[in-house]
mmCIF file of C-alpha atoms in Angstrom:
data_model
loop_
_atom_site.group_PDB
_atom_site.id
_atom_site.type_symbol
_atom_site.label_atom_id
_atom_site.label_comp_id
_atom_site.label_asym_id
_atom_site.label_seq_id
_atom_site.Cartn_x
_atom_site.Cartn_y
_atom_site.Cartn_z
ATOM 1 C CA UNK A 21 0.587 -39.689 15.274
ATOM 2 C CA UNK A 22 -1.796 -38.263 12.718
ATOM 3 C CA UNK A 23 -1.844 -37.332 9.065
ATOM 4 C CA UNK A 24 -0.859 -33.758 8.248
ATOM 5 C CA UNK A 25 0.201 -34.362 4.664
ATOM 6 C CA UNK A 26 -1.735 -33.355 1.602
ATOM 7 C CA UNK A 27 -1.205 -32.611 -2.066
ATOM 8 C CA UNK A 28 -2.643 -29.098 -2.284
ATOM 9 C CA UNK A 29 -3.607 -27.024 -5.317
ATOM 10 C CA UNK A 30 -1.335 -24.711 -7.268
ATOM 11 C CA UNK A 31 -1.162 -20.936 -6.766
ATOM 12 C CA UNK A 32 -2.672 -18.383 -9.144
ATOM 13 C CA UNK A 33 0.067 -17.530 -11.650
ATOM 14 C CA UNK A 34 -0.327 -16.807 -15.371
ATOM 15 C CA UNK A 35 1.916 -16.832 -18.437
ATOM 16 C CA UNK A 36 4.709 -18.666 -16.687
ATOM 17 C CA UNK A 37 6.609 -19.615 -19.869
ATOM 18 C CA UNK A 38 8.853 -22.699 -20.101
ATOM 19 C CA UNK A 39 8.478 -24.944 -17.052
ATOM 20 C CA UNK A 40 11.132 -27.224 -15.604
ATOM 21 C CA UNK A 41 9.958 -30.805 -15.062
ATOM 22 C CA UNK A 42 11.494 -32.652 -12.124
ATOM 23 C CA UNK A 43 11.722 -36.403 -12.587
ATOM 24 C CA UNK A 44 12.966 -39.282 -10.447
ATOM 25 C CA UNK A 45 16.372 -38.852 -12.098
ATOM 26 C CA UNK A 46 16.379 -35.188 -11.029
ATOM 27 C CA UNK A 47 15.542 -36.124 -7.443
ATOM 28 C CA UNK A 48 18.951 -37.378 -6.299
ATOM 29 C CA UNK A 49 20.121 -38.340 -2.767
ATOM 30 C CA UNK A 50 22.433 -35.324 -2.793
ATOM 31 C CA UNK A 51 19.578 -32.964 -3.685
ATOM 32 C CA UNK A 52 17.759 -31.844 -6.815
ATOM 33 C CA UNK A 53 19.989 -32.200 -9.887
ATOM 34 C CA UNK A 54 18.929 -29.345 -12.150
ATOM 35 C CA UNK A 55 21.013 -30.640 -15.048
ATOM 36 C CA UNK A 56 18.592 -33.585 -15.284
ATOM 37 C CA UNK A 57 15.436 -31.523 -15.569
ATOM 38 C CA UNK A 58 13.596 -30.995 -18.847
ATOM 39 C CA UNK A 59 11.801 -27.902 -20.152
ATOM 40 C CA UNK A 60 8.158 -27.838 -21.211
ATOM 41 C CA UNK A 61 6.598 -24.878 -22.999
ATOM 42 C CA UNK A 62 3.525 -23.634 -21.170
ATOM 43 C CA UNK A 63 1.512 -20.450 -20.902
ATOM 44 C CA UNK A 64 -1.606 -19.722 -18.943
ATOM 45 C CA UNK A 65 -2.700 -20.727 -15.485
ATOM 46 C CA UNK A 66 -0.442 -23.467 -14.085
ATOM 47 C CA UNK A 67 -3.273 -24.652 -11.823
ATOM 48 C CA UNK A 68 -4.098 -26.916 -14.723
ATOM 49 C CA UNK A 69 -0.837 -28.755 -14.052
ATOM 50 C CA UNK A 70 -1.200 -31.365 -11.333
ATOM 51 C CA UNK A 71 2.444 -31.269 -10.452
ATOM 52 C CA UNK A 72 3.021 -27.517 -10.167
ATOM 53 C CA UNK A 73 5.463 -26.838 -7.321
ATOM 54 C CA UNK A 74 5.487 -24.333 -4.489
ATOM 55 C CA UNK A 75 8.615 -23.488 -2.518
ATOM 56 C CA UNK A 76 8.969 -25.852 0.472
ATOM 57 C CA UNK A 77 7.193 -28.711 -1.286
ATOM 58 C CA UNK A 78 8.688 -32.086 -0.450
ATOM 59 C CA UNK A 79 9.130 -34.561 -3.308
ATOM 60 C CA UNK A 80 9.170 -38.338 -3.035
ATOM 61 C CA UNK A 81 9.947 -40.756 -5.856
ATOM 62 C CA UNK A 82 6.957 -43.043 -6.195
ATOM 63 C CA UNK A 83 8.145 -45.744 -8.618
ATOM 64 C CA UNK A 84 11.182 -47.794 -9.485
ATOM 65 C CA UNK A 85 13.514 -50.284 -7.850
ATOM 66 C CA UNK A 86 16.337 -48.395 -6.153
ATOM 67 C CA UNK A 87 14.689 -44.988 -6.465
ATOM 68 C CA UNK A 88 11.345 -45.546 -4.725
ATOM 69 C CA UNK A 89 11.037 -43.471 -1.570
ATOM 70 C CA UNK A 90 13.882 -41.064 -2.358
ATOM 71 C CA UNK A 91 13.006 -37.689 -0.855
ATOM 72 C CA UNK A 92 13.855 -34.187 -2.081
ATOM 73 C CA UNK A 93 13.105 -30.640 -0.938
ATOM 74 C CA UNK A 94 12.040 -27.916 -3.372
ATOM 75 C CA UNK A 95 12.956 -24.313 -2.618
ATOM 76 C CA UNK A 96 12.714 -22.968 -6.163
ATOM 77 C CA UNK A 97 14.711 -23.344 -9.355
ATOM 78 C CA UNK A 98 18.134 -21.698 -9.699
ATOM 79 C CA UNK A 99 16.994 -19.618 -12.681
ATOM 80 C CA UNK A 100 13.657 -18.604 -11.176
ATOM 81 C CA UNK A 101 11.579 -20.633 -13.622
ATOM 82 C CA UNK A 102 8.376 -22.339 -12.597
ATOM 83 C CA UNK A 103 8.682 -26.062 -11.926
ATOM 84 C CA UNK A 104 6.483 -29.122 -11.926
ATOM 85 C CA UNK A 105 6.919 -32.719 -10.815
ATOM 86 C CA UNK A 106 6.285 -35.452 -13.342
ATOM 87 C CA UNK A 107 3.894 -38.353 -12.760
ATOM 88 C CA UNK A 108 6.543 -40.517 -11.065
ATOM 89 C CA UNK A 109 7.213 -37.985 -8.310
ATOM 90 C CA UNK A 110 4.676 -37.401 -5.525
ATOM 91 C CA UNK A 111 4.352 -33.918 -4.011
ATOM 92 C CA UNK A 112 3.994 -33.684 -0.237
ATOM 93 C CA UNK A 113 2.658 -30.303 0.854
ATOM 94 C CA UNK A 114 2.475 -29.749 4.615
ATOM 95 C CA UNK A 115 -0.490 -28.052 6.262
ATOM 96 C CA UNK A 116 1.243 -24.924 7.495
ATOM 97 C CA UNK A 117 -0.731 -24.652 10.719
ATOM 98 C CA UNK A 118 0.131 -28.219 11.735
ATOM 99 C CA UNK A 119 3.379 -29.287 10.122
ATOM 100 C CA UNK A 120 6.680 -27.558 9.439
ATOM 101 C CA UNK A 121 7.772 -28.357 5.868
ATOM 102 C CA UNK A 122 11.393 -29.031 6.837
ATOM 103 C CA UNK A 123 10.276 -31.342 9.649
ATOM 104 C CA UNK A 124 8.105 -33.248 7.163
ATOM 105 C CA UNK A 125 11.131 -33.584 4.845
ATOM 106 C CA UNK A 126 13.189 -35.109 7.647
ATOM 107 C CA UNK A 127 10.325 -37.353 8.760
ATOM 108 C CA UNK A 128 9.989 -38.744 5.232
ATOM 109 C CA UNK A 129 13.733 -39.479 5.294
ATOM 110 C CA UNK A 130 13.532 -41.317 8.611
ATOM 111 C CA UNK A 131 13.793 -45.077 8.987
ATOM 112 C CA UNK A 132 10.197 -45.557 10.262
ATOM 113 C CA UNK A 133 8.722 -43.752 7.273
ATOM 114 C CA UNK A 134 10.996 -45.501 4.759
ATOM 115 C CA UNK A 135 9.881 -48.823 6.230
ATOM 116 C CA UNK A 136 6.286 -47.648 5.833
ATOM 117 C CA UNK A 137 6.969 -46.853 2.179
ATOM 118 C CA UNK A 138 7.948 -50.428 1.480
ATOM 119 C CA UNK A 139 4.911 -51.749 3.327
ATOM 120 C CA UNK A 140 2.750 -49.674 0.973
ATOM 121 C CA UNK A 141 4.048 -51.102 -2.290
ATOM 122 C CA UNK A 142 1.859 -52.462 -5.031
ATOM 123 C CA UNK A 143 2.991 -54.588 -7.970
ATOM 124 C CA UNK A 144 1.464 -53.781 -11.343
ATOM 125 C CA UNK A 145 0.994 -55.972 -14.368
ATOM 126 C CA UNK A 146 4.544 -55.241 -15.508
ATOM 127 C CA UNK A 147 6.095 -55.902 -12.086
ATOM 128 C CA UNK A 148 6.766 -52.191 -11.678
ATOM 129 C CA UNK A 149 6.789 -51.377 -7.987
ATOM 130 C CA UNK A 150 5.182 -48.105 -7.002
ATOM 131 C CA UNK A 151 3.903 -46.183 -4.042
ATOM 132 C CA UNK A 152 0.232 -46.639 -3.294
ATOM 133 C CA UNK A 153 -0.713 -42.968 -3.121
ATOM 134 C CA UNK A 154 -4.042 -43.621 -1.411
ATOM 135 C CA UNK A 155 -2.240 -45.306 1.481
ATOM 136 C CA UNK A 156 0.443 -42.635 1.400
ATOM 137 C CA UNK A 157 -2.179 -39.996 2.118
ATOM 138 C CA UNK A 158 -2.986 -41.854 5.337
ATOM 139 C CA UNK A 159 0.647 -42.080 6.447
ATOM 140 C CA UNK A 160 0.940 -41.522 10.215
ATOM 141 C CA UNK A 161 3.062 -38.447 10.947
ATOM 142 C CA UNK A 162 4.471 -37.383 14.340
ATOM 143 C CA UNK A 163 3.124 -33.984 15.349
ATOM 144 C CA UNK A 164 5.036 -32.391 18.210
ATOM 145 C CA UNK A 165 4.210 -28.703 18.717
ATOM 146 C CA UNK A 166 5.190 -26.493 15.798
ATOM 147 C CA UNK A 167 7.926 -24.691 17.724
ATOM 148 C CA UNK A 168 9.468 -28.058 18.619
ATOM 149 C CA UNK A 169 9.218 -29.200 15.003
ATOM 150 C CA UNK A 170 11.162 -26.091 13.985
ATOM 151 C CA UNK A 171 13.826 -26.684 16.654
ATOM 152 C CA UNK A 172 14.229 -30.256 15.392
ATOM 153 C CA UNK A 173 14.468 -29.038 11.802
ATOM 154 C CA UNK A 174 17.000 -26.341 12.775
ATOM 155 C CA UNK A 175 19.137 -28.883 14.606
ATOM 156 C CA UNK A 176 19.018 -31.305 11.675
ATOM 157 C CA UNK A 177 19.752 -28.551 9.156
ATOM 158 C CA UNK A 178 23.029 -27.909 10.970
ATOM 159 C CA UNK A 179 24.046 -31.518 11.597
ATOM 160 C CA UNK A 180 22.976 -32.896 8.214
ATOM 161 C CA UNK A 181 24.840 -30.091 6.430
ATOM 162 C CA UNK A 182 28.021 -31.213 8.222
ATOM 163 C CA UNK A 183 27.466 -34.842 7.270
ATOM 164 C CA UNK A 184 26.605 -33.975 3.665
ATOM 165 C CA UNK A 185 29.757 -31.881 3.422
ATOM 166 C CA UNK A 186 31.820 -34.876 4.533
ATOM 167 C CA UNK A 187 30.039 -37.149 2.039
ATOM 168 C CA UNK A 188 30.773 -34.626 -0.738
ATOM 169 C CA UNK A 189 34.401 -34.555 0.326
ATOM 170 C CA UNK A 190 34.654 -38.360 0.195
ATOM 171 C CA UNK A 191 32.992 -38.335 -3.232
ATOM 172 C CA UNK A 192 35.503 -35.784 -4.478
ATOM 173 C CA UNK A 193 38.370 -37.796 -3.017
ATOM 174 C CA UNK A 194 37.105 -40.882 -4.863
ATOM 175 C CA UNK A 195 37.030 -38.867 -8.093
ATOM 176 C CA UNK A 196 40.598 -37.675 -7.508
ATOM 177 C CA UNK A 197 41.733 -41.270 -6.961
ATOM 178 C CA UNK A 198 40.195 -42.249 -10.301
ATOM 179 C CA UNK A 199 41.815 -39.277 -12.021
ATOM 180 C CA UNK A 200 45.199 -40.200 -10.550
ATOM 181 C CA UNK A 201 44.748 -43.836 -11.574
ATOM 182 C CA UNK A 202 43.910 -42.775 -15.146
ATOM 183 C CA UNK A 203 46.925 -40.461 -15.304
ATOM 184 C CA UNK A 204 49.297 -43.166 -14.044
ATOM 185 C CA UNK A 205 47.929 -45.714 -16.526
ATOM 186 C CA UNK A 206 48.327 -43.236 -19.373
ATOM 187 C CA UNK A 207 51.964 -42.739 -18.414
ATOM 188 C CA UNK A 208 52.569 -46.470 -18.044
ATOM 189 C CA UNK A 209 51.539 -47.115 -21.658
ATOM 190 C CA UNK A 210 53.465 -44.155 -23.096
ATOM 191 C CA UNK A 211 57.011 -45.417 -22.572
ATOM 192 C CA UNK A 212 59.489 -44.408 -25.246
ATOM 193 C CA UNK A 213 60.788 -47.973 -25.249
ATOM 194 C CA UNK A 214 57.398 -49.328 -26.310
ATOM 195 C CA UNK A 215 56.721 -50.075 -29.951
ATOM 196 C CA UNK A 216 53.618 -49.075 -31.958
ATOM 197 C CA UNK A 217 51.284 -51.950 -32.771
ATOM 198 C CA UNK A 218 47.681 -52.538 -33.712
ATOM 199 C CA UNK A 219 45.215 -54.106 -31.324
ATOM 200 C CA UNK A 220 44.464 -56.974 -33.728
ATOM 201 C CA UNK A 221 48.081 -58.143 -33.502
ATOM 202 C CA UNK A 222 47.591 -58.802 -29.775
ATOM 203 C CA UNK A 223 44.410 -60.837 -30.194
ATOM 204 C CA UNK A 224 43.889 -64.512 -31.005
ATOM 205 C CA UNK A 225 40.711 -63.709 -32.962
ATOM 206 C CA UNK A 226 39.089 -60.620 -34.422
ATOM 207 C CA UNK A 227 36.868 -58.577 -32.097
ATOM 208 C CA UNK A 228 33.239 -59.734 -32.302
ATOM 209 C CA UNK A 229 29.826 -58.282 -31.505
ATOM 210 C CA UNK A 230 27.448 -60.339 -29.378
ATOM 211 C CA UNK A 231 23.805 -61.380 -29.732
ATOM 212 C CA UNK A 232 21.835 -58.962 -31.875
ATOM 213 C CA UNK A 233 18.269 -59.652 -30.621
ATOM 214 C CA UNK A 234 18.227 -61.526 -27.289
ATOM 215 C CA UNK A 235 15.350 -63.678 -26.088
ATOM 216 C CA UNK A 236 15.269 -64.280 -22.367
ATOM 217 C CA UNK A 237 14.320 -67.482 -20.584
ATOM 218 C CA UNK A 238 13.835 -68.542 -16.979
ATOM 219 C CA UNK A 239 15.562 -71.610 -15.614
ATOM 220 C CA UNK A 240 17.938 -73.439 -17.933
ATOM 221 C CA UNK A 241 19.799 -71.174 -20.349
ATOM 222 C CA UNK A 242 23.052 -69.353 -21.067
ATOM 223 C CA UNK A 243 24.002 -66.399 -18.903
ATOM 224 C CA UNK A 244 23.893 -63.146 -20.837
ATOM 225 C CA UNK A 245 26.249 -60.216 -20.233
ATOM 226 C CA UNK A 246 25.118 -56.655 -20.964
ATOM 227 C CA UNK A 247 26.930 -53.321 -20.738
ATOM 228 C CA UNK A 248 25.931 -52.521 -17.153
ATOM 229 C CA UNK A 249 27.089 -55.965 -16.032
ATOM 230 C CA UNK A 250 30.658 -54.971 -16.898
ATOM 231 C CA UNK A 251 30.668 -52.781 -13.779
ATOM 232 C CA UNK A 252 30.898 -55.899 -11.581
ATOM 233 C CA UNK A 253 31.058 -59.142 -13.534
ATOM 234 C CA UNK A 254 32.000 -61.441 -10.619
ATOM 235 C CA UNK A 255 29.378 -59.875 -8.362
ATOM 236 C CA UNK A 256 26.604 -60.229 -10.934
ATOM 237 C CA UNK A 257 27.490 -63.716 -12.169
ATOM 238 C CA UNK A 258 24.623 -65.423 -10.326
ATOM 239 C CA UNK A 259 21.963 -62.844 -11.226
ATOM 240 C CA UNK A 260 22.512 -62.446 -14.974
ATOM 241 C CA UNK A 261 19.580 -62.894 -17.339
ATOM 242 C CA UNK A 262 19.660 -66.008 -19.540
ATOM 243 C CA UNK A 263 19.126 -66.686 -23.231
ATOM 244 C CA UNK A 264 18.262 -70.033 -24.914
ATOM 245 C CA UNK A 265 21.155 -72.406 -25.633
ATOM 246 C CA UNK A 266 20.162 -72.507 -29.305
ATOM 247 C CA UNK A 267 20.412 -68.710 -29.601
ATOM 248 C CA UNK A 268 23.806 -68.677 -27.918
ATOM 249 C CA UNK A 269 25.021 -71.341 -30.340
ATOM 250 C CA UNK A 270 24.161 -69.025 -33.246
ATOM 251 C CA UNK A 271 26.702 -66.605 -31.773
ATOM 252 C CA UNK A 272 29.299 -69.218 -30.858
ATOM 253 C CA UNK A 273 32.199 -66.838 -31.582
ATOM 254 C CA UNK A 274 31.282 -64.692 -28.560
ATOM 255 C CA UNK A 275 30.728 -67.516 -26.058
ATOM 256 C CA UNK A 276 33.021 -66.464 -23.246
ATOM 257 C CA UNK A 277 36.175 -68.020 -21.903
ATOM 258 C CA UNK A 278 38.019 -66.990 -18.719
ATOM 259 C CA UNK A 279 40.443 -64.201 -19.590
ATOM 260 C CA UNK A 280 38.387 -62.757 -22.453
ATOM 261 C CA UNK A 281 38.197 -58.967 -22.309
ATOM 262 C CA UNK A 282 34.710 -57.530 -22.769
ATOM 263 C CA UNK A 283 34.279 -53.953 -23.953
ATOM 264 C CA UNK A 284 31.208 -51.726 -24.269
ATOM 265 C CA UNK A 285 31.036 -50.449 -27.859
ATOM 266 C CA UNK A 286 27.560 -48.904 -28.170
ATOM 267 C CA UNK A 287 26.535 -45.734 -26.348
ATOM 268 C CA UNK A 288 28.856 -45.978 -23.353
ATOM 269 C CA UNK A 289 32.310 -46.523 -24.837
ATOM 270 C CA UNK A 290 35.300 -47.878 -22.946
ATOM 271 C CA UNK A 291 33.720 -49.839 -20.101
ATOM 272 C CA UNK A 292 35.834 -53.000 -19.866
ATOM 273 C CA UNK A 293 36.004 -56.155 -17.752
ATOM 274 C CA UNK A 294 37.796 -59.506 -17.774
ATOM 275 C CA UNK A 295 35.676 -62.666 -17.840
ATOM 276 C CA UNK A 296 36.131 -64.543 -14.530
ATOM 277 C CA UNK A 297 36.253 -68.388 -14.403
ATOM 278 C CA UNK A 298 32.681 -68.604 -13.114
ATOM 279 C CA UNK A 299 31.345 -67.024 -16.325
ATOM 280 C CA UNK A 300 32.876 -69.491 -18.753
ATOM 281 C CA UNK A 301 30.283 -70.372 -21.407
ATOM 282 C CA UNK A 302 28.238 -67.162 -21.095
ATOM 283 C CA UNK A 303 27.460 -64.915 -24.056
ATOM 284 C CA UNK A 304 27.331 -61.176 -24.633
ATOM 285 C CA UNK A 305 24.994 -58.495 -25.960
ATOM 286 C CA UNK A 306 25.291 -56.632 -29.250
ATOM 287 C CA UNK A 307 26.613 -53.604 -27.352
ATOM 288 C CA UNK A 308 29.517 -55.640 -25.936
ATOM 289 C CA UNK A 309 32.589 -56.673 -27.938
ATOM 290 C CA UNK A 310 34.549 -59.813 -27.095
ATOM 291 C CA UNK A 311 38.351 -59.522 -27.261
ATOM 292 C CA UNK A 312 40.392 -62.703 -26.846
ATOM 293 C CA UNK A 313 44.078 -61.907 -26.187
ATOM 294 C CA UNK A 314 46.822 -64.158 -27.521
ATOM 295 C CA UNK A 315 48.191 -66.547 -24.857
ATOM 296 C CA UNK A 316 51.337 -64.412 -24.367
ATOM 297 C CA UNK A 317 49.338 -61.194 -23.963
ATOM 298 C CA UNK A 318 48.060 -60.464 -20.406
ATOM 299 C CA UNK A 319 44.335 -59.698 -20.393
ATOM 300 C CA UNK A 320 44.913 -57.232 -17.552
ATOM 301 C CA UNK A 321 47.061 -55.063 -19.816
ATOM 302 C CA UNK A 322 44.476 -55.051 -22.613
ATOM 303 C CA UNK A 323 41.710 -54.149 -20.121
ATOM 304 C CA UNK A 324 43.876 -51.410 -18.582
ATOM 305 C CA UNK A 325 44.732 -49.879 -21.963
ATOM 306 C CA UNK A 326 41.036 -49.717 -22.825
ATOM 307 C CA UNK A 327 40.614 -47.187 -19.985
ATOM 308 C CA UNK A 328 43.383 -44.838 -21.194
ATOM 309 C CA UNK A 329 42.933 -41.511 -22.924
ATOM 310 C CA UNK A 330 44.713 -42.993 -25.964
ATOM 311 C CA UNK A 331 41.919 -45.525 -26.453
ATOM 312 C CA UNK A 332 39.167 -42.999 -25.722
ATOM 313 C CA UNK A 333 40.628 -40.551 -28.252
ATOM 314 C CA UNK A 334 40.594 -43.176 -31.014
ATOM 315 C CA UNK A 335 37.096 -44.373 -30.027
ATOM 316 C CA UNK A 336 35.704 -40.844 -30.171
ATOM 317 C CA UNK A 337 37.352 -40.245 -33.525
ATOM 318 C CA UNK A 338 35.981 -43.514 -34.948
ATOM 319 C CA UNK A 339 32.404 -42.698 -33.854
ATOM 320 C CA UNK A 340 32.366 -38.926 -34.396
ATOM 321 C CA UNK A 341 30.151 -39.223 -37.482
ATOM 322 C CA UNK A 342 27.431 -41.192 -35.654
ATOM 323 C CA UNK A 343 24.307 -39.057 -35.459
ATOM 324 C CA UNK A 344 22.235 -41.199 -33.096
ATOM 325 C CA UNK A 345 24.228 -43.413 -30.754
ATOM 326 C CA UNK A 346 27.983 -43.889 -30.780
ATOM 327 C CA UNK A 347 28.729 -47.383 -32.136
ATOM 328 C CA UNK A 348 32.298 -48.594 -32.429
ATOM 329 C CA UNK A 349 32.884 -50.814 -35.471
ATOM 330 C CA UNK A 350 34.863 -54.015 -35.044
ATOM 331 C CA UNK A 351 37.183 -53.297 -37.979
ATOM 332 C CA UNK A 352 37.999 -49.873 -36.571
ATOM 333 C CA UNK A 353 38.589 -51.364 -33.130
ATOM 334 C CA UNK A 354 40.881 -54.075 -34.499
ATOM 335 C CA UNK A 355 43.055 -51.413 -36.137
ATOM 336 C CA UNK A 356 43.409 -49.137 -33.127
ATOM 337 C CA UNK A 357 47.053 -48.296 -32.429
ATOM 338 C CA UNK A 358 48.737 -48.610 -29.063
ATOM 339 C CA UNK A 359 52.246 -48.657 -27.616
ATOM 340 C CA UNK A 360 53.241 -52.100 -26.431
ATOM 341 C CA UNK A 361 56.292 -53.440 -24.560
ATOM 342 C CA UNK A 362 59.048 -54.629 -26.873
ATOM 343 C CA UNK A 363 59.951 -57.822 -25.007
ATOM 344 C CA UNK A 364 58.467 -60.448 -22.657
ATOM 345 C CA UNK A 365 60.430 -59.038 -19.714
ATOM 346 C CA UNK A 366 59.183 -55.511 -20.452
ATOM 347 C CA UNK A 367 55.640 -56.909 -20.648
ATOM 348 C CA UNK A 368 56.044 -58.482 -17.204
ATOM 349 C CA UNK A 369 57.391 -55.181 -15.820
ATOM 350 C CA UNK A 370 54.426 -53.269 -17.250
ATOM 351 C CA UNK A 371 51.993 -55.837 -15.855
ATOM 352 C CA UNK A 372 53.556 -55.492 -12.398
ATOM 353 C CA UNK A 373 53.309 -51.685 -12.624
ATOM 354 C CA UNK A 374 49.692 -51.729 -13.820
ATOM 355 C CA UNK A 375 48.670 -54.142 -11.069
ATOM 356 C CA UNK A 376 50.235 -51.840 -8.478
ATOM 357 C CA UNK A 377 48.372 -48.816 -9.886
ATOM 358 C CA UNK A 378 45.059 -50.685 -9.948
ATOM 359 C CA UNK A 379 45.420 -52.167 -6.468
ATOM 360 C CA UNK A 380 46.408 -48.844 -4.891
ATOM 361 C CA UNK A 381 43.526 -47.006 -6.575
ATOM 362 C CA UNK A 382 41.016 -49.704 -5.658
ATOM 363 C CA UNK A 383 42.173 -49.724 -2.021
ATOM 364 C CA UNK A 384 41.747 -45.964 -1.661
ATOM 365 C CA UNK A 385 38.439 -45.863 -3.546
ATOM 366 C CA UNK A 386 36.993 -48.674 -1.413
ATOM 367 C CA UNK A 387 38.085 -46.908 1.776
ATOM 368 C CA UNK A 388 36.425 -43.626 0.749
ATOM 369 C CA UNK A 389 33.261 -45.409 -0.389
ATOM 370 C CA UNK A 390 33.053 -47.298 2.914
ATOM 371 C CA UNK A 391 33.321 -44.008 4.795
ATOM 372 C CA UNK A 392 30.585 -42.533 2.622
ATOM 373 C CA UNK A 393 28.289 -45.464 3.408
ATOM 374 C CA UNK A 394 28.899 -45.050 7.145
ATOM 375 C CA UNK A 395 28.200 -41.320 6.933
ATOM 376 C CA UNK A 396 24.974 -42.012 5.029
ATOM 377 C CA UNK A 397 23.889 -44.516 7.680
ATOM 378 C CA UNK A 398 24.707 -42.027 10.438
ATOM 379 C CA UNK A 399 22.731 -39.379 8.586
ATOM 380 C CA UNK A 400 19.558 -41.465 8.648
ATOM 381 C CA UNK A 401 20.144 -42.581 12.229
ATOM 382 C CA UNK A 402 20.424 -38.963 13.375
ATOM 383 C CA UNK A 403 17.295 -37.953 11.437
ATOM 384 C CA UNK A 404 15.346 -40.867 12.900
ATOM 385 C CA UNK A 405 16.490 -40.112 16.446
ATOM 386 C CA UNK A 406 15.524 -36.450 16.132
ATOM 387 C CA UNK A 407 12.078 -36.815 14.566
ATOM 388 C CA UNK A 408 11.059 -39.689 16.866
ATOM 389 C CA UNK A 409 11.902 -37.774 20.048
ATOM 390 C CA UNK A 410 15.102 -39.613 21.023
ATOM 391 C CA UNK A 411 16.967 -36.286 21.181
ATOM 392 C CA UNK A 412 15.899 -33.574 23.593
ATOM 393 C CA UNK A 413 15.962 -30.560 21.299
ATOM 394 C CA UNK A 414 15.170 -28.194 24.137
ATOM 395 C CA UNK A 415 18.762 -28.593 25.343
ATOM 396 C CA UNK A 416 20.526 -30.057 22.298
ATOM 397 C CA UNK A 417 22.549 -27.751 20.117
ATOM 398 C CA UNK A 418 24.990 -28.314 17.311
ATOM 399 C CA UNK A 419 27.461 -31.168 17.202
ATOM 400 C CA UNK A 420 26.805 -32.352 20.765
ATOM 401 C CA UNK A 421 23.328 -33.486 19.792
ATOM 402 C CA UNK A 422 24.692 -36.201 17.527
ATOM 403 C CA UNK A 423 27.345 -37.643 19.826
ATOM 404 C CA UNK A 424 25.164 -40.417 21.190
ATOM 405 C CA UNK A 425 23.618 -41.408 17.884
ATOM 406 C CA UNK A 426 24.856 -44.605 16.266
ATOM 407 C CA UNK A 427 24.139 -45.810 12.747
#
């Protein structure tokens, strides 16, 4: 093992025009996401730019929880423009006479190197984790002969493409499940037998915004629910930030009860969740509205309607004049119209139907996501086995090479 990685200088180009900047957000597990790049005007010699990119440069995210260590491979931009990496992305440029660039990409994706990444962390004054680039430059790298490196890379190109294709298929299947679920929910709320009503007539109290300016405390305090927490309220219950009791008391009207429906109303519109029993007594952020259904109104039906195209259409219309960030007003929200069952028995029938739609969609989505996780684990296991010499690439070819590899 030796170091064959370096961060070389840029080539001699002039008058390159607008340059694409690749950030951590651009460097996605599925590859470089060009829709997330930004343009910077530039003319002259790009050697003055530290992060100017050559084809076959390998990129590694060097900061951030959840993104640190993510590896990408640069072959050029789709429109032929020059590109650079921003300060949060480290460029790994292989020494051509020692290290095949594709092999280095796979090595950086392997389990041993990823473990090395997390042994090379430093914590700054703001608790921002980042890659220690001095230690990264000394990273041990396996150096089989170049022709063997290329055989390994060729093998992995073939096998990883198959795995990535399956992951993309599972992702698309998950999207189709969500589209079907949305379509079925739209239909469920559009019965001709339903009667038009306003949302406020289904609520025990008016919709309310949460805490305008939160102050966070450690230890004793009131759990605080923000927009992203609505993605998994039960799962995040024990890890929520806390605000002082006195501050929560100032916003007593949004202290949560089990069965309250919480809705994102700033920026991301339409993300909804029902407050579980374990979050009784919490409070919510300014970007989250608290809806308290009347006792005879099932919270599940309110939460389901908030995901329909009918709600989204009215939310978009109510915020279309916002020039900065979409913000849904509480008076507008209270007066939204929806079709509602005309009797208690019809309400029970709709609730039964909606539960069936949700459970079926969740079951399929969870199954596809579990398969995607297994494929991702197998992907790394295969990469690790190949770059660490556990596969004999002199005889291995195609699918047979991966048969003995377990995640």
